GROMACS .gro file of C-alpha atoms in nm:
model
  350
    1MET     CA    1  -1.201  -2.488   6.253
    2PHE     CA    2  -0.942  -2.471   6.534
    3ASN     CA    3  -0.880  -2.120   6.666
    4LEU     CA    4  -0.612  -2.013   6.912
    5PRO     CA    5  -0.696  -1.742   7.164
    6ILE     CA    6  -0.564  -1.413   7.033
    7TYR     CA    7  -0.319  -1.361   7.321
    8LYS     CA    8  -0.159  -1.702   7.256
    9LEU     CA    9  -0.128  -1.625   6.887
   10ILE     CA   10   0.043  -1.293   6.964
   11LEU     CA   11   0.280  -1.469   7.207
   12ILE     CA   12   0.375  -1.727   6.943
   13LEU     CA   13   0.441  -1.454   6.687
   14ILE     CA   14   0.657  -1.258   6.932
   15CYS     CA   15   0.863  -1.568   7.017
   16ALA     CA   16   0.908  -1.647   6.648
   17VAL     CA   17   1.032  -1.295   6.577
   18GLN     CA   18   1.265  -1.297   6.877
   19ALA     CA   19   1.408  -1.635   6.778
   20ASN     CA   20   1.529  -1.482   6.450
   21ALA     CA   21   1.597  -1.129   6.571
   22GLN     CA   22   1.919  -0.966   6.467
   23ILE     CA   23   2.163  -0.870   6.740
   24ASN     CA   24   2.393  -0.575   6.777
   25TYR     CA   25   2.732  -0.583   6.940
   26GLN     CA   26   2.791  -0.332   7.218
   27PHE     CA   27   3.114  -0.201   7.364
   28ALA     CA   28   3.022  -0.382   7.687
   29ASN     CA   29   3.036  -0.713   7.497
   30PHE     CA   30   3.392  -0.654   7.373
   31CYS     CA   31   3.710  -0.785   7.533
   32THR     CA   32   3.923  -0.582   7.770
   33VAL     CA   33   4.260  -0.612   7.945
   34GLY     CA   34   4.324  -0.959   8.090
   35ASP     CA   35   4.068  -1.136   7.868
   36LYS     CA   36   4.188  -1.449   7.691
   37VAL     CA   37   4.042  -1.676   7.424
   38TYR     CA   38   4.142  -2.020   7.294
   39LYS     CA   39   4.136  -2.045   6.917
   40SER     CA   40   4.121  -2.363   6.711
   41ASN     CA   41   4.292  -2.314   6.377
   42PHE     CA   42   4.175  -2.480   6.057
   43ASN     CA   43   4.284  -2.486   5.696
   44ALA     CA   44   4.028  -2.288   5.496
   45ASP     CA   45   3.898  -2.531   5.235
   46PRO     CA   46   3.867  -2.349   4.897
   47ASN     CA   47   3.541  -2.538   4.846
   48VAL     CA   48   3.386  -2.373   5.154
   49ASP     CA   49   3.251  -2.026   5.075
   50PHE     CA   50   3.318  -1.781   5.358
   51TYR     CA   51   3.210  -1.483   5.147
   52VAL     CA   52   2.840  -1.568   5.153
   53THR     CA   53   2.623  -1.354   5.380
   54GLY     CA   54   2.284  -1.191   5.421
   55ALA     CA   55   2.005  -1.106   5.661
   56ASN     CA   56   1.880  -1.391   5.881
   57TYR     CA   57   2.146  -1.617   5.725
   58ASN     CA   58   2.252  -1.959   5.854
   59TRP     CA   59   2.628  -2.012   5.826
   60ASP     CA   60   2.689  -2.382   5.878
   61TYR     CA   61   3.062  -2.433   5.930
   62SER     CA   62   3.023  -2.726   6.167
   63MET     CA   63   3.238  -2.939   5.932
   64LEU     CA   64   3.556  -2.738   5.987
   65VAL     CA   65   3.853  -2.963   6.069
   66TYR     CA   66   4.068  -2.866   6.366
   67SER     CA   67   4.442  -2.842   6.290
   68GLY     CA   68   4.589  -2.700   6.610
   69GLN     CA   69   4.522  -2.453   6.886
   70ASP     CA   70   4.663  -2.130   7.023
   71SER     CA   71   4.532  -1.838   7.223
   72THR     CA   72   4.497  -1.460   7.224
   73LEU     CA   73   4.555  -1.262   7.542
   74ASN     CA   74   4.487  -0.895   7.604
   75TYR     CA   75   4.804  -0.790   7.782
   76GLN     CA   76   4.838  -0.503   8.022
   77VAL     CA   77   5.059  -0.243   7.860
   78SER     CA   78   5.304  -0.284   8.149
   79GLN     CA   79   5.341  -0.654   8.057
   80THR     CA   80   5.493  -0.571   7.718
   81PRO     CA   81   5.868  -0.501   7.674
   82PHE     CA   82   5.960  -0.176   7.843
   83ALA     CA   83   6.106  -0.028   7.525
   84TYR     CA   84   5.766  -0.069   7.356
   85GLN     CA   85   5.581   0.138   7.617
   86LEU     CA   86   5.725   0.482   7.537
   87PHE     CA   87   5.415   0.626   7.370
   88PHE     CA   88   5.150   0.392   7.508
   89ASN     CA   89   5.192   0.405   7.887
   90ASN     CA   90   5.219   0.778   7.957
   91ILE     CA   91   4.884   0.955   7.972
   92PHE     CA   92   5.048   1.289   8.055
   93LEU     CA   93   5.295   1.315   7.764
   94TYR     CA   94   5.101   1.115   7.504
   95PRO     CA   95   4.733   1.120   7.602
   96ASN     CA   96   4.610   1.039   7.250
   97HIS     CA   97   4.820   0.721   7.242
   98PHE     CA   98   4.760   0.596   7.596
   99ALA     CA   99   4.661   0.231   7.544
  100SER     CA  100   4.398   0.019   7.717
  101PHE     CA  101   4.563  -0.313   7.628
  102ALA     CA  102   4.804  -0.483   7.387
  103GLN     CA  103   4.784  -0.794   7.169
  104ARG     CA  104   5.047  -0.996   6.986
  105GLY     CA  105   5.063  -0.863   6.631
  106MET     CA  106   5.168  -1.002   6.295
  107ASP     CA  107   5.533  -0.969   6.201
  108ILE     CA  108   5.644  -0.802   5.878
  109ASN     CA  109   5.901  -1.005   5.691
  110ASN     CA  110   5.812  -0.969   5.324
  111VAL     CA  111   5.985  -0.633   5.268
  112PRO     CA  112   6.351  -0.648   5.154
  113ASN     CA  113   6.603  -0.552   5.425
  114LEU     CA  114   6.325  -0.509   5.681
  115GLN     CA  115   6.241  -0.746   5.966
  116ILE     CA  116   5.970  -0.646   6.215
  117SER     CA  117   5.934  -0.918   6.479
  118ASP     CA  118   5.813  -0.977   6.835
  119ARG     CA  119   5.536  -0.729   6.766
  120PHE     CA  120   5.270  -0.600   7.005
  121ASP     CA  121   4.980  -0.387   6.877
  122PHE     CA  122   4.842  -0.128   7.120
  123PHE     CA  123   4.472  -0.040   7.138
  124THR     CA  124   4.259   0.212   7.320
  125THR     CA  125   3.889   0.162   7.383
  126SER     CA  126   3.597   0.386   7.465
  127ASN     CA  127   3.220   0.344   7.477
  128SER     CA  128   3.210   0.435   7.109
  129SER     CA  129   3.518   0.282   6.944
  130LEU     CA  130   3.816   0.047   6.933
  131THR     CA  131   4.128   0.224   6.800
  132LYS     CA  132   4.481   0.108   6.722
  133VAL     CA  133   4.730   0.372   6.837
  134GLY     CA  134   5.058   0.207   6.735
  135PHE     CA  135   5.286  -0.090   6.790
  136GLY     CA  136   5.610  -0.197   6.952
  137ALA     CA  137   5.849  -0.439   6.785
  138ASN     CA  138   6.205  -0.540   6.717
  139ILE     CA  139   6.292  -0.361   6.394
  140ASN     CA  140   6.599  -0.512   6.232
  141GLY     CA  141   6.697  -0.645   6.574
  142LEU     CA  142   6.646  -0.329   6.782
  143PRO     CA  143   6.338  -0.261   7.001
  144ALA     CA  144   6.126   0.037   6.898
  145SER     CA  145   5.799   0.206   6.990
  146ILE     CA  146   5.602   0.330   6.687
  147ARG     CA  147   5.302   0.557   6.733
  148TYR     CA  148   5.052   0.616   6.456
  149ASP     CA  149   5.053   0.977   6.339
  150THR     CA  150   4.691   0.922   6.237
  151LEU     CA  151   4.503   0.672   6.454
  152GLU     CA  152   4.334   0.365   6.306
  153THR     CA  153   3.975   0.311   6.415
  154ILE     CA  154   3.898  -0.061   6.401
  155PHE     CA  155   3.526  -0.045   6.490
  156GLN     CA  156   3.265   0.202   6.600
  157PHE     CA  157   3.032   0.068   6.871
  158PRO     CA  158   2.765  -0.057   6.868
  159LEU     CA  159   2.801  -0.277   6.561
  160SER     CA  160   2.464  -0.319   6.388
  161PHE     CA  161   2.353  -0.471   6.059
  162GLY     CA  162   2.405  -0.225   5.775
  163ASP     CA  163   2.675  -0.017   5.951
  164VAL     CA  164   2.951   0.106   5.721
  165ASP     CA  165   3.261   0.301   5.823
  166SER     CA  166   3.619   0.368   5.712
  167THR     CA  167   3.932   0.523   5.855
  168ARG     CA  168   4.285   0.615   5.747
  169ALA     CA  169   4.603   0.576   5.948
  170TYR     CA  170   4.969   0.651   5.892
  171TYR     CA  171   5.304   0.601   6.062
  172LEU     CA  172   5.671   0.660   5.977
  173ALA     CA  173   5.955   0.487   6.163
  174SER     CA  174   6.333   0.513   6.164
  175VAL     CA  175   6.484   0.173   6.079
  176PRO     CA  176   6.840   0.083   6.186
  177SER     CA  177   7.071  -0.007   5.895
  178LEU     CA  178   6.803   0.094   5.643
  179GLY     CA  179   6.661   0.444   5.674
  180THR     CA  180   6.289   0.498   5.721
  181TYR     CA  181   5.983   0.282   5.675
  182GLY     CA  182   5.624   0.399   5.679
  183GLN     CA  183   5.282   0.266   5.603
  184TRP     CA  184   4.959   0.426   5.492
  185ILE     CA  185   4.654   0.222   5.593
  186ARG     CA  186   4.292   0.246   5.489
  187ARG     CA  187   4.051   0.026   5.683
  188SER     CA  188   3.687   0.001   5.584
  189TYR     CA  189   3.423  -0.230   5.725
  190GLU     CA  190   3.060  -0.322   5.673
  191VAL     CA  191   2.829  -0.520   5.899
  192ASP     CA  192   2.697  -0.722   5.607
  193GLY     CA  193   2.504  -1.007   5.768
  194TRP     CA  194   2.329  -1.147   6.071
  195GLY     CA  195   2.179  -1.480   6.166
  196THR     CA  196   2.299  -1.813   6.305
  197LEU     CA  197   2.652  -1.950   6.296
  198GLN     CA  198   2.745  -2.314   6.356
  199THR     CA  199   3.107  -2.406   6.434
  200PRO     CA  200   3.242  -2.741   6.554
  201TYR     CA  201   3.231  -2.596   6.905
  202GLN     CA  202   2.894  -2.422   6.935
  203THR     CA  203   2.599  -2.249   6.765
  204TYR     CA  204   2.562  -1.872   6.803
  205ASP     CA  205   2.336  -1.582   6.715
  206VAL     CA  206   2.576  -1.351   6.534
  207ILE     CA  207   2.641  -1.050   6.320
  208ARG     CA  208   2.904  -1.067   6.046
  209VAL     CA  209   3.160  -0.791   5.981
  210LYS     CA  210   3.358  -0.770   5.657
  211THR     CA  211   3.674  -0.556   5.675
  212THR     CA  212   3.891  -0.452   5.379
  213LEU     CA  213   4.245  -0.343   5.459
  214LYS     CA  214   4.450  -0.147   5.205
  215GLN     CA  215   4.817  -0.079   5.284
  216ARG     CA  216   5.076   0.130   5.103
  217ASP     CA  217   5.438   0.095   5.214
  218THR     CA  218   5.706   0.362   5.186
  219ILE     CA  219   6.078   0.288   5.219
  220TYR     CA  220   6.370   0.529   5.208
  221VAL     CA  221   6.723   0.383   5.200
  222ASP     CA  222   6.978   0.624   5.344
  223GLN     CA  223   7.276   0.452   5.181
  224PHE     CA  224   7.142   0.510   4.830
  225GLN     CA  225   6.946   0.829   4.899
  226PHE     CA  226   6.653   0.655   4.735
  227GLY     CA  227   6.290   0.597   4.829
  228THR     CA  228   6.004   0.397   4.685
  229THR     CA  229   5.634   0.339   4.750
  230PHE     CA  230   5.439   0.022   4.674
  231ASP     CA  231   5.094  -0.118   4.750
  232GLN     CA  232   5.044  -0.439   4.944
  233PRO     CA  233   4.770  -0.676   4.817
  234ASP     CA  234   4.438  -0.603   4.986
  235ILE     CA  235   4.344  -0.806   5.292
  236THR     CA  236   3.982  -0.911   5.346
  237ILE     CA  237   3.879  -1.011   5.699
  238PHE     CA  238   3.552  -1.182   5.790
  239GLN     CA  239   3.454  -1.185   6.159
  240TRP     CA  240   3.144  -1.321   6.327
  241PHE     CA  241   3.048  -1.168   6.665
  242SER     CA  242   2.811  -1.306   6.929
  243ALA     CA  243   2.672  -1.085   7.206
  244ASN     CA  244   2.774  -1.349   7.461
  245GLU     CA  245   3.143  -1.362   7.362
  246LYS     CA  246   3.419  -1.105   7.407
  247PHE     CA  247   3.616  -1.207   7.096
  248PRO     CA  248   3.499  -1.301   6.745
  249VAL     CA  249   3.365  -1.656   6.743
  250LEU     CA  250   3.497  -1.715   6.390
  251GLU     CA  251   3.754  -1.528   6.183
  252VAL     CA  252   3.882  -1.590   5.830
  253SER     CA  253   4.113  -1.354   5.639
  254TYR     CA  254   4.236  -1.358   5.279
  255GLN     CA  255   4.511  -1.188   5.080
  256SER     CA  256   4.546  -1.234   4.705
  257GLY     CA  257   4.295  -1.518   4.724
  258PHE     CA  258   4.493  -1.713   4.984
  259ALA     CA  259   4.373  -1.764   5.341
  260LEU     CA  260   4.598  -1.587   5.592
  261GLN     CA  261   4.433  -1.685   5.919
  262SER     CA  262   4.135  -1.904   5.993
  263TRP     CA  263   4.016  -1.999   6.341
  264TYR     CA  264   3.709  -2.042   6.556
  265LEU     CA  265   3.659  -1.982   6.927
  266ASP     CA  266   3.694  -2.304   7.126
  267GLN     CA  267   3.768  -2.446   7.467
  268LEU     CA  268   4.115  -2.562   7.569
  269HIS     CA  269   4.148  -2.914   7.435
  270LEU     CA  270   4.258  -3.195   7.664
  271GLY     CA  271   4.618  -3.282   7.598
  272GLN     CA  272   4.697  -2.936   7.464
  273ILE     CA  273   5.005  -2.761   7.597
  274GLU     CA  274   5.051  -2.388   7.601
  275LEU     CA  275   5.398  -2.287   7.489
  276GLU     CA  276   5.565  -2.001   7.673
  277THR     CA  277   5.673  -1.845   7.344
  278GLU     CA  278   5.483  -1.805   7.021
  279ILE     CA  279   5.587  -2.029   6.732
  280LYS     CA  280   5.678  -1.837   6.418
  281CYS     CA  281   5.763  -1.941   6.063
  282TYR     CA  282   5.939  -1.670   5.865
  283PRO     CA  283   5.996  -1.511   5.622
  284ASN     CA  284   5.660  -1.565   5.453
  285PRO     CA  285   5.653  -1.550   5.153
  286THR     CA  286   6.004  -1.678   5.086
  287ASN     CA  287   6.212  -1.807   4.799
  288ASP     CA  288   6.487  -1.968   5.001
  289PHE     CA  289   6.497  -2.084   5.362
  290LEU     CA  290   6.205  -2.093   5.605
  291TYR     CA  291   6.302  -2.043   5.969
  292ILE     CA  292   6.117  -2.168   6.277
  293ASP     CA  293   6.135  -1.970   6.599
  294GLY     CA  294   5.990  -2.034   6.945
  295LEU     CA  295   6.081  -2.402   6.993
  296ASN     CA  296   6.434  -2.381   7.126
  297GLN     CA  297   6.314  -2.435   7.485
  298LEU     CA  298   6.169  -2.778   7.396
  299ASN     CA  299   6.355  -3.107   7.404
  300GLU     CA  300   6.182  -3.272   7.111
  301TYR     CA  301   5.948  -3.175   6.830
  302ASN     CA  302   5.880  -3.288   6.474
  303VAL     CA  303   5.851  -3.069   6.163
  304LYS     CA  304   5.693  -3.169   5.832
  305LEU     CA  305   5.676  -2.979   5.503
  306LEU     CA  306   5.369  -3.063   5.294
  307ASP     CA  307   5.257  -2.956   4.949
  308ALA     CA  308   4.919  -2.796   4.877
  309VAL     CA  309   4.737  -3.131   4.865
  310GLY     CA  310   4.900  -3.275   5.179
  311ASN     CA  311   5.184  -3.482   5.034
  312GLN     CA  312   5.490  -3.489   5.261
  313ILE     CA  313   5.801  -3.331   5.107
  314HIS     CA  314   6.033  -3.313   5.404
  315ASN     CA  315   6.041  -3.441   5.764
  316CYS     CA  316   6.289  -3.351   6.037
  317LYS     CA  317   6.323  -3.355   6.415
  318ASN     CA  318   6.428  -3.052   6.621
  319CYS     CA  319   6.514  -2.853   6.307
  320GLU     CA  320   6.500  -2.474   6.303
  321GLN     CA  321   6.506  -2.417   5.928
  322ILE     CA  322   6.373  -2.578   5.610
  323SER     CA  323   6.504  -2.519   5.259
  324LEU     CA  324   6.249  -2.449   4.985
  325ASN     CA  325   6.516  -2.439   4.716
  326GLY     CA  326   6.418  -2.640   4.410
  327LEU     CA  327   6.047  -2.632   4.488
  328HIS     CA  328   5.792  -2.481   4.252
  329SER     CA  329   5.622  -2.153   4.341
  330GLY     CA  330   5.297  -2.199   4.526
  331ILE     CA  331   5.140  -2.288   4.860
  332TYR     CA  332   5.301  -2.520   5.116
  333PHE     CA  333   5.218  -2.621   5.472
  334VAL     CA  334   5.451  -2.659   5.769
  335SER     CA  335   5.320  -2.895   6.038
  336ILE     CA  336   5.489  -2.877   6.379
  337ASN     CA  337   5.409  -3.149   6.634
  338VAL     CA  338   5.494  -3.107   7.002
  339ASP     CA  339   5.360  -3.388   7.224
  340ASP     CA  340   4.981  -3.374   7.168
  341GLU     CA  341   4.981  -3.033   7.001
  342MET     CA  342   5.000  -2.963   6.630
  343ARG     CA  343   5.050  -2.620   6.471
  344VAL     CA  344   5.004  -2.576   6.097
  345PHE     CA  345   5.137  -2.277   5.904
  346LYS     CA  346   5.056  -2.189   5.544
  347VAL     CA  347   5.361  -2.052   5.356
  348PHE     CA  348   5.412  -1.914   5.006
  349LYS     CA  349   5.707  -1.992   4.779
  350TYR     CA  350   5.758  -1.727   4.511
   0.00000   0.00000   0.00000
């Protein structure tokens, strides 16, 4: 019978354990001001299950199909519009809201008589946490700086398998031509898996974080002396983190069963161009016109409207709006082609 020396057997066992060891994600691994990542977007196939997870799990998403590319940059607070910096760039007057960096945020355009655009979210970091302290945006056309009355903790560091945490945040803002708008936010997360992740770009040792975001909106209309409160549909966010990367290497989010965002970390593709302004399709959802912003500095681009299975409904060049009148309620895709770059947006007709 063949016998290995005991020290070799121990070495083999140690290597085998290390090869499948779970990681944790430290504050030192996380992004900071000036860091940038290229993200390849994809359309989340309903036949691909992004909910599955577990210990020592192998997520094989190497089949994901690239549909366009953009980037995320951690801006210095001083790089954001000056009107946005009121609460986030003064450590003496507002020490609890002094921000470490800012990122482009998601606009709000699904609330009647309210348009929040050109948004920057402001974050502060420490060795123990990542916290959102507020945002700056154009609210109904006027720039505003909105601080959170209760801060929103995104993560506690380090992130380790089995960690569970939750936080509540709240803000109330004065809105020109409307009255006041506020939002109550409850964010809870669980590190619910670890193992190996395969994307079309690379294979990583990862941990997986599932975040649930509950939001309750409050609106008060001065003209009618009337206020109302309503709950937004829950948002579920899945993020995979690798100790060697500053940003998530894969992120997929859902609301009401529909994918909101889906992208994986990638390199800058040859032939890609980086637009000076972000392309936006709004309002989303909509029942009427869909507007396209961020392309007016380009000489030529092509826009296509597709149904949920990819059939072309409308095609136009250099257009800045598309009518959805007469279409059934449901999911549609807007494909925007600029030279060698394609951006795809999922929109909802109600």
